[in-house]
CSV table of N, CA and C in Angstrom, one decimal:
chain,number,residue,atom,x,y,z
M,876,MET,N,-9.1,1.2,19.5
M,876,MET,CA,-7.9,0.9,18.6
M,876,MET,C,-7.0,2.2,18.7
M,877,THR,N,-5.8,2.0,18.1
M,877,THR,CA,-4.8,2.9,18.3
M,877,THR,C,-4.0,3.2,17.0
M,878,ALA,N,-3.8,4.4,16.6
M,878,ALA,CA,-3.0,4.8,15.5
M,878,ALA,C,-1.5,4.5,15.8
M,879,GLN,N,-0.8,4.0,14.9
M,879,GLN,CA,0.6,3.6,15.1
M,879,GLN,C,1.5,4.5,14.3
M,880,PRO,N,2.8,4.5,14.7
M,880,PRO,CA,3.8,5.4,14.0
M,880,PRO,C,4.0,4.7,12.6
M,881,ILE,N,4.3,5.6,11.6
M,881,ILE,CA,4.6,5.2,10.3
M,881,ILE,C,6.1,5.0,10.2
M,882,ARG,N,6.5,3.9,9.6
M,882,ARG,CA,7.9,3.6,9.3
M,882,ARG,C,8.3,4.3,8.0
M,883,LEU,N,9.4,4.9,8.0
M,883,LEU,CA,9.8,5.8,6.9
M,883,LEU,C,10.9,5.2,6.1
M,884,LEU,N,11.0,5.8,4.9
M,884,LEU,CA,12.1,5.4,3.9
M,884,LEU,C,13.4,5.2,4.6
M,885,GLY,N,13.9,4.0,4.3
M,885,GLY,CA,15.2,3.6,5.0
M,885,GLY,C,15.0,2.5,6.0
M,886,ASP,N,13.8,2.3,6.5
M,886,ASP,CA,13.5,1.3,7.4
M,886,ASP,C,13.5,-0.1,6.6
M,887,PRO,N,14.3,-1.1,7.1
M,887,PRO,CA,14.4,-2.3,6.3
M,887,PRO,C,13.0,-3.1,6.2
M,888,VAL,N,12.1,-2.9,7.1
M,888,VAL,CA,10.8,-3.5,7.0
M,888,VAL,C,10.0,-3.2,5.6
M,889,LEU,N,10.4,-2.0,5.1
M,889,LEU,CA,9.7,-1.5,4.0
M,889,LEU,C,10.3,-2.1,2.6
M,890,ARG,N,11.5,-2.9,2.8
M,890,ARG,CA,12.1,-3.5,1.7
M,890,ARG,C,12.1,-5.0,1.7
M,891,SER,N,11.2,-5.6,2.5
M,891,SER,CA,11.1,-7.0,2.5
M,891,SER,C,9.8,-7.5,2.1
M,892,ARG,N,9.7,-8.7,1.5
M,892,ARG,CA,8.4,-9.2,1.1
M,892,ARG,C,7.7,-9.6,2.4
M,893,ALA,N,6.5,-9.2,2.6
M,893,ALA,CA,5.7,-9.5,3.8
M,893,ALA,C,5.2,-10.9,3.8
M,894,THR,N,5.0,-11.5,5.0
M,894,THR,CA,4.6,-12.9,5.2
M,894,THR,C,3.1,-13.0,5.1
M,895,GLU,N,2.7,-14.1,4.4
M,895,GLU,CA,1.3,-14.5,4.3
M,895,GLU,C,0.5,-14.5,5.7
M,896,VAL,N,-0.6,-14.0,5.8
M,896,VAL,CA,-1.5,-14.2,7.0
M,896,VAL,C,-2.0,-15.6,7.1
M,897,VAL,N,-1.9,-16.2,8.2
M,897,VAL,CA,-2.4,-17.6,8.4
M,897,VAL,C,-3.4,-17.6,9.5
M,898,ASP,N,-3.3,-16.7,10.5
M,898,ASP,CA,-4.2,-16.6,11.7
M,898,ASP,C,-5.2,-15.4,11.6
M,899,PHE,N,-6.4,-15.7,11.4
M,899,PHE,CA,-7.4,-14.7,11.2
M,899,PHE,C,-8.1,-14.5,12.6
M,900,ASP,N,-7.3,-14.3,13.7
M,900,ASP,CA,-7.8,-14.3,15.1
M,900,ASP,C,-8.1,-12.9,15.5
M,901,LYS,N,-8.5,-12.8,16.8
M,901,LYS,CA,-8.8,-11.5,17.4
M,901,LYS,C,-7.7,-10.5,17.4
M,902,GLU,N,-6.4,-11.0,17.6
M,902,GLU,CA,-5.3,-10.2,17.5
M,902,GLU,C,-5.1,-9.6,16.1
M,903,PHE,N,-5.4,-10.4,15.1
M,903,PHE,CA,-5.2,-9.9,13.7
M,903,PHE,C,-6.3,-8.9,13.5
M,904,HIS,N,-7.6,-9.1,13.9
M,904,HIS,CA,-8.6,-8.1,13.8
M,904,HIS,C,-8.2,-6.8,14.4
M,905,GLY,N,-7.5,-6.8,15.6
M,905,GLY,CA,-7.1,-5.6,16.2
M,905,GLY,C,-6.1,-4.9,15.4
M,906,LEU,N,-5.2,-5.7,14.7
M,906,LEU,CA,-4.2,-5.1,13.8
M,906,LEU,C,-4.8,-4.3,12.7
M,907,VAL,N,-5.8,-5.0,12.0
M,907,VAL,CA,-6.5,-4.3,10.9
M,907,VAL,C,-7.2,-3.0,11.4
M,908,ARG,N,-7.8,-3.0,12.6
M,908,ARG,CA,-8.5,-1.9,13.1
M,908,ARG,C,-7.4,-0.8,13.4
M,909,ASP,N,-6.3,-1.1,13.9
M,909,ASP,CA,-5.1,-0.2,14.2
M,909,ASP,C,-4.6,0.4,12.9
M,910,MET,N,-4.6,-0.4,11.8
M,910,MET,CA,-4.2,0.1,10.5
M,910,MET,C,-5.1,1.1,10.0
M,911,TRP,N,-6.4,0.8,10.2
M,911,TRP,CA,-7.4,1.7,9.7
M,911,TRP,C,-7.4,3.0,10.5
M,912,ASP,N,-7.2,3.0,11.8
M,912,ASP,CA,-7.1,4.2,12.6
M,912,ASP,C,-5.9,5.0,12.2
M,913,THR,N,-4.8,4.3,11.9
M,913,THR,CA,-3.5,5.0,11.5
M,913,THR,C,-3.7,5.6,10.1
M,914,MET,N,-4.3,4.9,9.1
M,914,MET,CA,-4.6,5.5,7.9
M,914,MET,C,-5.4,6.7,8.0
M,915,GLU,N,-6.5,6.7,8.7
M,915,GLU,CA,-7.4,7.8,8.9
M,915,GLU,C,-6.7,8.9,9.6
M,916,ALA,N,-5.9,8.7,10.6
M,916,ALA,CA,-5.3,9.7,11.3
M,916,ALA,C,-4.2,10.5,10.5
M,917,THR,N,-3.6,9.8,9.5
M,917,THR,CA,-2.6,10.4,8.8
M,917,THR,C,-3.1,10.9,7.4
M,918,GLY,N,-4.4,10.7,7.2
M,918,GLY,CA,-4.9,11.2,5.9
M,918,GLY,C,-4.5,10.4,4.7
M,919,GLY,N,-4.0,9.2,4.9
M,919,GLY,CA,-3.6,8.4,3.8
M,919,GLY,C,-4.8,7.8,3.0
M,920,ALA,N,-4.5,7.4,1.7
M,920,ALA,CA,-5.5,6.8,0.8
M,920,ALA,C,-5.4,5.2,1.1
M,921,GLY,N,-4.3,4.8,1.6
M,921,GLY,CA,-4.1,3.4,1.9
M,921,GLY,C,-2.9,3.2,2.9
M,922,LEU,N,-2.8,2.0,3.4
M,922,LEU,CA,-1.8,1.7,4.4
M,922,LEU,C,-1.5,0.2,4.4
M,923,ALA,N,-0.3,-0.2,4.2
M,923,ALA,CA,0.2,-1.6,4.2
M,923,ALA,C,0.8,-1.9,5.6
M,924,ALA,N,0.6,-3.1,6.1
M,924,ALA,CA,1.1,-3.5,7.4
M,924,ALA,C,2.6,-3.2,7.6
M,925,PRO,N,3.5,-3.4,6.6
M,925,PRO,CA,4.9,-3.1,6.8
M,925,PRO,C,5.1,-1.6,7.2
M,926,GLN,N,4.2,-0.7,6.7
M,926,GLN,CA,4.4,0.7,7.0
M,926,GLN,C,4.2,1.0,8.5
M,927,ILE,N,3.7,0.1,9.3
M,927,ILE,CA,3.6,0.2,10.8
M,927,ILE,C,4.5,-0.8,11.4
M,928,GLY,N,5.4,-1.4,10.6
M,928,GLY,CA,6.4,-2.3,11.2
M,928,GLY,C,5.9,-3.7,11.3
M,929,VAL,N,4.8,-4.1,10.7
M,929,VAL,CA,4.2,-5.5,10.8
M,929,VAL,C,4.5,-6.2,9.5
M,930,ASP,N,5.1,-7.4,9.7
M,930,ASP,CA,5.5,-8.2,8.6
M,930,ASP,C,4.3,-9.2,8.2
M,931,LEU,N,3.2,-8.6,7.7
M,931,LEU,CA,2.1,-9.4,7.3
M,931,LEU,C,1.5,-8.8,6.0
M,932,ARG,N,0.9,-9.6,5.1
M,932,ARG,CA,0.3,-9.3,3.8
M,932,ARG,C,-1.1,-8.8,4.0
M,933,VAL,N,-1.2,-7.5,4.5
M,933,VAL,CA,-2.6,-6.9,4.6
M,933,VAL,C,-2.4,-5.5,4.4
M,934,PHE,N,-3.5,-4.9,3.7
M,934,PHE,CA,-3.5,-3.4,3.6
M,934,PHE,C,-4.9,-2.9,3.8
M,935,THR,N,-5.0,-1.7,4.2
M,935,THR,CA,-6.3,-1.0,4.2
M,935,THR,C,-6.3,0.1,3.1
M,936,TYR,N,-7.5,0.5,2.7
M,936,TYR,CA,-7.6,1.6,1.7
M,936,TYR,C,-8.9,2.3,1.9
M,937,HIS,N,-8.9,3.6,1.6
M,937,HIS,CA,-10.0,4.5,1.6
M,937,HIS,C,-9.8,5.6,0.5
M,938,CYS,N,-10.2,5.2,-0.7
M,938,CYS,CA,-10.0,6.2,-1.8
M,938,CYS,C,-11.1,6.0,-2.9
M,939,ASP,N,-11.3,7.1,-3.5
M,939,ASP,CA,-12.2,7.2,-4.7
M,939,ASP,C,-13.6,6.6,-4.4
M,940,GLY,N,-14.0,6.8,-3.1
M,940,GLY,CA,-15.4,6.3,-2.7
M,940,GLY,C,-15.4,4.9,-2.3
M,941,HIS,N,-14.3,4.3,-2.2
M,941,HIS,CA,-14.2,2.9,-1.8
M,941,HIS,C,-13.4,2.7,-0.5
M,942,ALA,N,-13.7,1.8,0.4
M,942,ALA,CA,-13.0,1.6,1.6
M,942,ALA,C,-13.0,0.2,2.0
M,943,GLY,N,-11.9,-0.3,2.6
M,943,GLY,CA,-11.9,-1.7,3.1
M,943,GLY,C,-10.5,-2.1,3.4
M,944,HIS,N,-10.3,-3.4,3.4
M,944,HIS,CA,-9.0,-4.0,3.6
M,944,HIS,C,-8.9,-5.3,2.8
M,945,LEU,N,-7.7,-5.7,2.6
M,945,LEU,CA,-7.5,-6.9,1.8
M,945,LEU,C,-6.3,-7.7,2.4
M,946,VAL,N,-6.4,-9.0,2.6
M,946,VAL,CA,-5.5,-9.8,3.2
M,946,VAL,C,-4.9,-10.8,2.1
M,947,ASN,N,-3.6,-11.0,2.1
M,947,ASN,CA,-3.0,-11.9,1.2
M,947,ASN,C,-3.4,-11.6,-0.3
M,948,PRO,N,-3.4,-10.3,-0.7
M,948,PRO,CA,-3.9,-10.0,-2.0
M,948,PRO,C,-3.1,-10.6,-3.2
M,949,VAL,N,-3.8,-10.8,-4.3
M,949,VAL,CA,-3.3,-11.2,-5.6
M,949,VAL,C,-3.9,-10.3,-6.6
M,950,VAL,N,-3.1,-9.6,-7.4
M,950,VAL,CA,-3.5,-8.5,-8.3
M,950,VAL,C,-3.5,-9.1,-9.7
M,951,GLU,N,-4.5,-8.9,-10.5
M,951,GLU,CA,-4.6,-9.2,-11.9
M,951,GLU,C,-4.9,-7.9,-12.6
M,952,VAL,N,-4.1,-7.7,-13.6
M,952,VAL,CA,-4.3,-6.5,-14.5
M,952,VAL,C,-5.4,-6.8,-15.5
M,953,LEU,N,-6.3,-5.8,-15.6
M,953,LEU,CA,-7.4,-5.9,-16.6
M,953,LEU,C,-7.1,-4.9,-17.7
M,954,GLY,N,-7.1,-5.4,-18.9
M,954,GLY,CA,-6.9,-4.6,-20.1
M,954,GLY,C,-5.4,-4.2,-20.2
M,955,GLU,N,-5.1,-3.4,-21.2
M,955,GLU,CA,-3.8,-3.0,-21.5
M,955,GLU,C,-3.5,-1.5,-21.2
M,956,GLY,N,-4.4,-0.8,-20.6
M,956,GLY,CA,-4.4,0.6,-20.4
M,956,GLY,C,-3.4,0.9,-19.2
M,957,TYR,N,-2.8,2.2,-19.4
M,957,TYR,CA,-2.0,2.7,-18.3
M,957,TYR,C,-2.4,4.0,-17.9
M,958,GLN,N,-2.0,4.5,-16.8
M,958,GLN,CA,-2.3,5.9,-16.3
M,958,GLN,C,-1.0,6.4,-15.7
M,959,ASP,N,-0.8,7.7,-16.0
M,959,ASP,CA,0.4,8.4,-15.3
M,959,ASP,C,-0.3,9.5,-14.4
M,960,GLY,N,0.2,9.5,-13.2
M,960,GLY,CA,-0.4,10.4,-12.3
M,960,GLY,C,0.5,10.6,-11.0
M,961,PRO,N,0.1,11.6,-10.3
M,961,PRO,CA,0.9,11.9,-9.0
M,961,PRO,C,0.7,10.8,-8.0
M,962,GLU,N,1.8,10.4,-7.4
M,962,GLU,CA,1.7,9.4,-6.3
M,962,GLU,C,2.6,9.9,-5.2
M,963,GLY,N,2.0,9.6,-4.0
M,963,GLY,CA,2.8,9.9,-2.8
M,963,GLY,C,2.8,8.7,-1.9
M,964,CYS,N,3.4,8.8,-0.7
M,964,CYS,CA,3.4,7.7,0.2
M,964,CYS,C,3.7,8.2,1.6
M,965,LEU,N,2.9,7.6,2.6
M,965,LEU,CA,3.1,8.0,3.9
M,965,LEU,C,4.5,7.7,4.5
M,966,SER,N,5.2,6.8,3.9
M,966,SER,CA,6.5,6.4,4.3
M,966,SER,C,7.6,7.3,3.6
M,967,ILE,N,7.2,8.1,2.7
M,967,ILE,CA,8.1,9.1,2.0
M,967,ILE,C,7.4,10.4,2.0
M,968,PRO,N,7.2,11.0,3.2
M,968,PRO,CA,6.4,12.2,3.4
M,968,PRO,C,7.0,13.4,2.6
M,969,GLY,N,6.1,14.2,2.1
M,969,GLY,CA,6.5,15.5,1.3
M,969,GLY,C,6.9,15.3,-0.1
M,970,VAL,N,6.9,14.1,-0.6
M,970,VAL,CA,7.3,13.9,-2.0
M,970,VAL,C,6.1,13.3,-2.8
M,971,SER,N,5.8,13.9,-3.8
M,971,SER,CA,4.8,13.4,-4.8
M,971,SER,C,5.3,13.5,-6.2
M,972,VAL,N,5.3,12.4,-6.9
M,972,VAL,CA,5.9,12.4,-8.2
M,972,VAL,C,5.0,11.5,-9.2
M,973,ASP,N,4.9,11.9,-10.5
M,973,ASP,CA,4.1,11.1,-11.4
M,973,ASP,C,4.7,9.7,-11.6
M,974,CYS,N,3.8,8.7,-11.5
M,974,CYS,CA,4.2,7.3,-11.6
M,974,CYS,C,3.3,6.7,-12.5
M,975,ARG,N,3.8,5.8,-13.4
M,975,ARG,CA,2.9,5.0,-14.3
M,975,ARG,C,2.4,3.8,-13.6
M,976,ARG,N,1.1,3.5,-13.7
M,976,ARG,CA,0.4,2.3,-13.1
M,976,ARG,C,-0.6,1.8,-14.2
M,977,HIS,N,-1.0,0.5,-14.0
M,977,HIS,CA,-2.1,0.0,-14.8
M,977,HIS,C,-3.3,0.7,-14.5
M,978,LEU,N,-4.1,0.9,-15.6
M,978,LEU,CA,-5.4,1.7,-15.4
M,978,LEU,C,-6.5,0.9,-14.6
M,979,GLU,N,-6.6,-0.5,-14.8
M,979,GLU,CA,-7.6,-1.2,-14.1
M,979,GLU,C,-7.1,-2.5,-13.6
M,980,VAL,N,-7.4,-2.9,-12.4
M,980,VAL,CA,-6.9,-4.1,-11.8
M,980,VAL,C,-8.1,-4.8,-11.0
M,981,VAL,N,-8.0,-6.0,-10.7
M,981,VAL,CA,-8.8,-6.7,-9.8
M,981,VAL,C,-7.9,-7.5,-8.8
M,982,ALA,N,-8.2,-7.2,-7.5
M,982,ALA,CA,-7.4,-7.9,-6.5
M,982,ALA,C,-8.3,-8.8,-5.7
M,983,THR,N,-7.8,-10.1,-5.5
M,983,THR,CA,-8.5,-11.0,-4.8
M,983,THR,C,-7.8,-11.4,-3.5
M,984,GLY,N,-8.5,-11.8,-2.5
M,984,GLY,CA,-7.9,-12.1,-1.2
M,984,GLY,C,-8.9,-12.4,-0.2
M,985,TRP,N,-8.7,-12.0,1.0
M,985,TRP,CA,-9.6,-12.4,2.1
M,985,TRP,C,-9.8,-11.1,3.0
M,986,ASN,N,-11.0,-11.1,3.7
M,986,ASN,CA,-11.1,-10.1,4.7
M,986,ASN,C,-10.5,-10.6,6.0
M,987,MET,N,-10.6,-9.8,7.1
M,987,MET,CA,-9.9,-10.1,8.3
M,987,MET,C,-10.6,-11.3,9.0
M,988,TYR,N,-11.7,-11.8,8.5
M,988,TYR,CA,-12.4,-13.0,9.1
M,988,TYR,C,-12.1,-14.2,8.3
M,989,GLY,N,-11.3,-14.1,7.2
M,989,GLY,CA,-10.9,-15.2,6.4
M,989,GLY,C,-11.9,-15.5,5.3
M,990,GLU,N,-12.8,-14.6,5.0
M,990,GLU,CA,-13.8,-14.8,3.9
M,990,GLU,C,-13.3,-14.2,2.7
M,991,PRO,N,-13.4,-14.9,1.5
M,991,PRO,CA,-12.9,-14.4,0.3
M,991,PRO,C,-13.6,-13.1,-0.2
M,992,ILE,N,-12.7,-12.1,-0.7
M,992,ILE,CA,-13.3,-10.9,-1.3
M,992,ILE,C,-12.5,-10.6,-2.5
M,993,GLU,N,-13.1,-9.7,-3.3
M,993,GLU,CA,-12.6,-9.2,-4.5
M,993,GLU,C,-12.7,-7.7,-4.6
M,994,VAL,N,-11.7,-7.0,-5.0
M,994,VAL,CA,-11.8,-5.5,-5.3
M,994,VAL,C,-11.4,-5.2,-6.7
M,995,THR,N,-12.3,-4.7,-7.4
M,995,THR,CA,-12.1,-4.3,-8.8
M,995,THR,C,-12.1,-2.8,-8.8
M,996,GLY,N,-11.0,-2.2,-9.5
M,996,GLY,CA,-10.9,-0.7,-9.5
M,996,GLY,C,-10.2,-0.2,-10.8
M,997,ASP,N,-10.5,1.0,-11.0
M,997,ASP,CA,-9.7,1.7,-12.1
M,997,ASP,C,-9.3,3.0,-11.6
M,998,HIS,N,-8.5,3.7,-12.4
M,998,HIS,CA,-8.0,5.0,-12.0
M,998,HIS,C,-7.4,5.1,-10.6
M,999,LEU,N,-8.0,5.9,-9.7
M,999,LEU,CA,-7.4,6.1,-8.4
M,999,LEU,C,-7.3,4.8,-7.5
M,1000,LEU,N,-8.5,4.1,-7.5
M,1000,LEU,CA,-8.5,2.8,-6.7
M,1000,LEU,C,-7.5,1.9,-7.3
M,1001,ALA,N,-7.4,1.7,-8.6
M,1001,ALA,CA,-6.4,0.8,-9.2
M,1001,ALA,C,-5.0,1.2,-8.7
M,1002,ARG,N,-4.7,2.5,-8.7
M,1002,ARG,CA,-3.4,3.1,-8.4
M,1002,ARG,C,-3.1,2.7,-6.9
M,1003,CYS,N,-4.2,2.9,-6.0
M,1003,CYS,CA,-4.0,2.6,-4.6
M,1003,CYS,C,-3.7,1.2,-4.4
M,1004,VAL,N,-4.5,0.3,-5.0
M,1004,VAL,CA,-4.3,-1.1,-4.8
M,1004,VAL,C,-2.9,-1.6,-5.2
M,1005,GLN,N,-2.4,-1.1,-6.4
M,1005,GLN,CA,-1.1,-1.5,-6.8
M,1005,GLN,C,0.0,-0.9,-5.9
M,1006,HIS,N,-0.2,0.3,-5.5
M,1006,HIS,CA,0.8,0.9,-4.5
M,1006,HIS,C,0.9,0.1,-3.2
M,1007,GLU,N,-0.3,-0.3,-2.7
M,1007,GLU,CA,-0.3,-1.0,-1.4
M,1007,GLU,C,0.3,-2.5,-1.6
M,1008,VAL,N,0.0,-3.1,-2.7
M,1008,VAL,CA,0.5,-4.5,-2.9
M,1008,VAL,C,2.0,-4.3,-3.1
M,1009,ASP,N,2.5,-3.3,-3.8
M,1009,ASP,CA,3.9,-3.2,-3.9
M,1009,ASP,C,4.6,-3.1,-2.5
M,1010,HIS,N,4.0,-2.4,-1.6
M,1010,HIS,CA,4.4,-2.3,-0.2
M,1010,HIS,C,4.7,-3.7,0.3
M,1011,LEU,N,3.7,-4.6,0.1
M,1011,LEU,CA,3.7,-5.9,0.6
M,1011,LEU,C,4.8,-6.8,0.0
M,1012,ASP,N,5.3,-6.3,-1.2
M,1012,ASP,CA,6.4,-7.0,-1.8
M,1012,ASP,C,7.7,-6.3,-1.6
M,1013,GLY,N,7.8,-5.3,-0.8
M,1013,GLY,CA,9.0,-4.6,-0.5
M,1013,GLY,C,9.4,-3.6,-1.6
M,1014,VAL,N,8.4,-3.2,-2.3
M,1014,VAL,CA,8.7,-2.2,-3.4
M,1014,VAL,C,8.0,-0.9,-3.0
M,1015,LEU,N,8.7,0.2,-3.2
M,1015,LEU,CA,8.2,1.5,-3.0
M,1015,LEU,C,7.9,2.2,-4.4
M,1016,TYR,N,7.0,3.1,-4.4
M,1016,TYR,CA,6.7,3.7,-5.7
M,1016,TYR,C,7.8,4.4,-6.4
M,1017,VAL,N,8.7,4.8,-5.6
M,1017,VAL,CA,9.9,5.5,-6.3
M,1017,VAL,C,10.8,4.5,-7.1
M,1018,ASP,N,10.6,3.2,-6.7
M,1018,ASP,CA,11.3,2.2,-7.5
M,1018,ASP,C,10.8,2.0,-8.9
M,1019,ARG,N,9.6,2.5,-9.1
M,1019,ARG,CA,8.9,2.4,-10.4
M,1019,ARG,C,9.2,3.6,-11.3
M,1020,LEU,N,10.0,4.5,-10.8
M,1020,LEU,CA,10.3,5.7,-11.6
M,1020,LEU,C,11.5,5.6,-12.5
M,1021,GLU,N,11.5,6.4,-13.6
M,1021,GLU,CA,12.7,6.4,-14.4
M,1021,GLU,C,13.9,6.7,-13.5
M,1022,PRO,N,15.2,6.4,-13.8
M,1022,PRO,CA,16.3,6.7,-12.9
M,1022,PRO,C,16.5,8.1,-12.5
M,1023,ARG,N,16.3,9.0,-13.4
M,1023,ARG,CA,16.6,10.4,-13.0
M,1023,ARG,C,15.4,10.9,-12.1
M,1024,ALA,N,14.2,10.6,-12.3
M,1024,ALA,CA,13.1,11.0,-11.5
M,1024,ALA,C,13.2,10.3,-10.1
M,1025,ARG,N,13.7,9.0,-10.1
M,1025,ARG,CA,13.8,8.4,-8.9
M,1025,ARG,C,14.9,9.1,-8.0
M,1026,GLU,N,16.0,9.4,-8.6
M,1026,GLU,CA,17.1,10.1,-8.0
M,1026,GLU,C,16.6,11.4,-7.3
M,1027,LEU,N,15.8,12.2,-8.1
M,1027,LEU,CA,15.3,13.5,-7.6
M,1027,LEU,C,14.4,13.2,-6.5
M,1028,ALA,N,13.5,12.3,-6.6
M,1028,ALA,CA,12.6,12.0,-5.5
M,1028,ALA,C,13.2,11.6,-4.2
M,1029,LEU,N,14.2,10.7,-4.3
M,1029,LEU,CA,15.0,10.2,-3.2
M,1029,LEU,C,15.7,11.4,-2.5
M,1030,ARG,N,16.3,12.2,-3.3
M,1030,ARG,CA,17.0,13.4,-2.8
M,1030,ARG,C,16.1,14.3,-2.1
M,1031,ALA,N,14.8,14.5,-2.6
M,1031,ALA,CA,13.9,15.4,-2.0
M,1031,ALA,C,13.4,14.7,-0.7
M,1032,ALA,N,13.4,13.4,-0.6
M,1032,ALA,CA,13.0,12.7,0.7
M,1032,ALA,C,14.1,12.7,1.6
M,1033,GLY,N,15.3,13.1,1.3
M,1033,GLY,CA,16.4,13.0,2.2
M,1033,GLY,C,17.2,11.7,2.1
M,1034,GLY,N,16.9,11.0,1.0
M,1034,GLY,CA,17.7,9.8,0.7
M,1034,GLY,C,17.2,8.5,1.5
M,1035,GLU,N,17.7,7.4,1.1
M,1035,GLU,CA,17.3,6.1,1.7
M,1035,GLU,C,18.5,5.8,2.6
M,1036,ARG,N,18.2,5.7,3.9
M,1036,ARG,CA,19.2,5.4,4.9
M,1036,ARG,C,19.6,4.0,4.9
């Protein structure tokens, strides 16, 4: 499998809602493996398909002692707690800003073979799942910041082209 180039802030693919996966075939398995290789090669905690230019609802993750992938994820918030903490993104290199996220979530979806799976996480894993699902919806973490913090983060990143 092969690591792929990361799409950066300003690329339109990062601003569109990704398409549901319907074909769980060998080509799709190869995509998930390429995503894993890309995530590992770049040192990311997660990677969504749009970050490598692919318009599909799938992400990989390797954070907080948990690793895997999730296809067509649906996230449900557990409890009312929130966490504020540093967040970065492979598509916005060199910028890390505190971002508010739900403290605990459960995500349901499928694995690359079309089998149902569920990922429940809190703290860092919950942050990672929410961040990656945002990517699948065309949302970047900087969009969740207060206006002034967003402006500073975008300026530090060189702006959105």
